[in-house]
């Protein structure tokens, strides 16, 4: 009797608790999702959506940061995005909680130091110019199709020290995968995802047959890394390489189009940055806040938590909406505006925070910085042709955006 009563009670509570506050799949324009988040930060900062079997979303900066700083309560090992997608096994470091997560970051972090960035910069600039020149010579086009979907594959070929054959393969497969993922072409995503695994497997086979200097080669370093006296399991090394390729590919590819779109609509800012390129890093940082490309990653509550009066039960997934946190007016006044040199810009969470903070942050910054520098240097002006297609949750940015470009005399 009392059991029946209890379960009825839970049902009623859940109906009240698990309201359908927003639809992450609603069609979007360039501004719509940010308008919705702005409203939700005021009226429903801890929101529940019934989509994808139900998930919570934290919209305010303080709540997002608190979750990121409390990884023992908000874990990533159950699912690191909403909706849960991984069908090919665990991929470190993103899918692991500390302390299991620790050795992977210990192996990866030395590949993103200032010194390493100085060494990779000339190759990165060469690739950028190689890809931008035909785009600019053609007086523009869709920057996503012609440049941003291609750039990460070219970068990975350098970063992973790949043979010519594997370089060609990674360039081709990442370009297709990136577009398929953003267009929600699930069949093609699955097919190309398996090809990415094949490439990662080949990289490992090559390094096992012929190791490189572990100080210069991330795959060799992962293969030689020991933790508690044992080598890291090879399937997990494979998962790490595959993870880096995907997580390092999507954000830059949606973000570059949005930055350029803002610049196209603000010719006075284009001129300011061309006249004083030392301002470009500050502009980039403000773009990362304003146009945060990973809308949010997920955590799962390890115990019941109550946030702003709403109870999230153990095992329920929570999206931490970085894109909303970065426009929280309580932290970033006039948050919808682009303000160069905001005093507290270093507080943005576009790269996350806590143990899972983006491992590739310095490389991402370098790639984006070089793109902006070379694009501005090689153009006299550019404008949008007005055709914009947006990606969908969990990314935010342009899937397709075209510009008309006037080349400069470089
Ligand atoms: C605009 C570019 C990029 C942005 C905005 C970005 C953002 C992020 C964010 C927000 C996370 C944290 C995930 C979480 O909170 O669960 C993350 C993790 C990660 N990122 Fe990036 N990322 C970018 C580019 C890159 C690049 C180029 C690489 C390297 C090739 C990279 C490698 C990683 C890795 C390995 C992780 C997992 C870290 C961990 O779980 O410990 N990212 N990234």
PDB file of C-alpha atoms in Angstrom, residues 7 10 39 59 72-73 109-110 112 132 142 156 191 211 236 243 271 310 330 340 345 347 354 360 363 370 391 394:
ATOM      1  CA  UNK A   7       5.318   5.570  -6.568  1.00  0.00           C
ATOM      2  CA  UNK A  10       7.025  10.199  -7.418  1.00  0.00           C
ATOM      3  CA  UNK A  39      14.972  34.900 -21.652  1.00  0.00           C
ATOM      4  CA  UNK A  59      21.911  28.558 -18.382  1.00  0.00           C
ATOM      5  CA  UNK A  72      32.959  14.592  -8.214  1.00  0.00           C
ATOM      6  CA  UNK A  73      29.234  15.449  -8.290  1.00  0.00           C
ATOM      7  CA  UNK A 109      49.472  18.531 -22.227  1.00  0.00           C
ATOM      8  CA  UNK A 110      53.194  18.749 -23.235  1.00  0.00           C
ATOM      9  CA  UNK A 112      50.295  22.224 -26.365  1.00  0.00           C
ATOM     10  CA  UNK A 132      42.826  30.811 -48.351  1.00  0.00           C
ATOM     11  CA  UNK A 142      31.091  29.646 -49.009  1.00  0.00           C
ATOM     12  CA  UNK A 156      45.974  17.246 -37.904  1.00  0.00           C
ATOM     13  CA  UNK A 191      30.386   5.474 -41.963  1.00  0.00           C
ATOM     14  CA  UNK A 211      58.361   5.011 -32.916  1.00  0.00           C
ATOM     15  CA  UNK A 236      42.234   3.712 -25.003  1.00  0.00           C
ATOM     16  CA  UNK A 243      38.698  11.927 -29.696  1.00  0.00           C
ATOM     17  CA  UNK A 271      39.743  48.419 -40.836  1.00  0.00           C
ATOM     18  CA  UNK A 310      14.799  22.640  -8.819  1.00  0.00           C
ATOM     19  CA  UNK A 330      25.612  39.345 -14.350  1.00  0.00           C
ATOM     20  CA  UNK A 340      37.067  44.814 -27.634  1.00  0.00           C
ATOM     21  CA  UNK A 345      37.250  38.510 -20.825  1.00  0.00           C
ATOM     22  CA  UNK A 347      36.490  34.580 -17.357  1.00  0.00           C
ATOM     23  CA  UNK A 354      38.165  22.206 -14.491  1.00  0.00           C
ATOM     24  CA  UNK A 360      43.974  21.874 -27.417  1.00  0.00           C
ATOM     25  CA  UNK A 363      46.457  25.173 -30.807  1.00  0.00           C
ATOM     26  CA  UNK A 370      46.390  32.880 -38.038  1.00  0.00           C
ATOM     27  CA  UNK A 391      24.534  24.209 -37.320  1.00  0.00           C
ATOM     28  CA  UNK A 394      25.257  20.920 -29.475  1.00  0.00           C
TER      29      UNK A 394
END
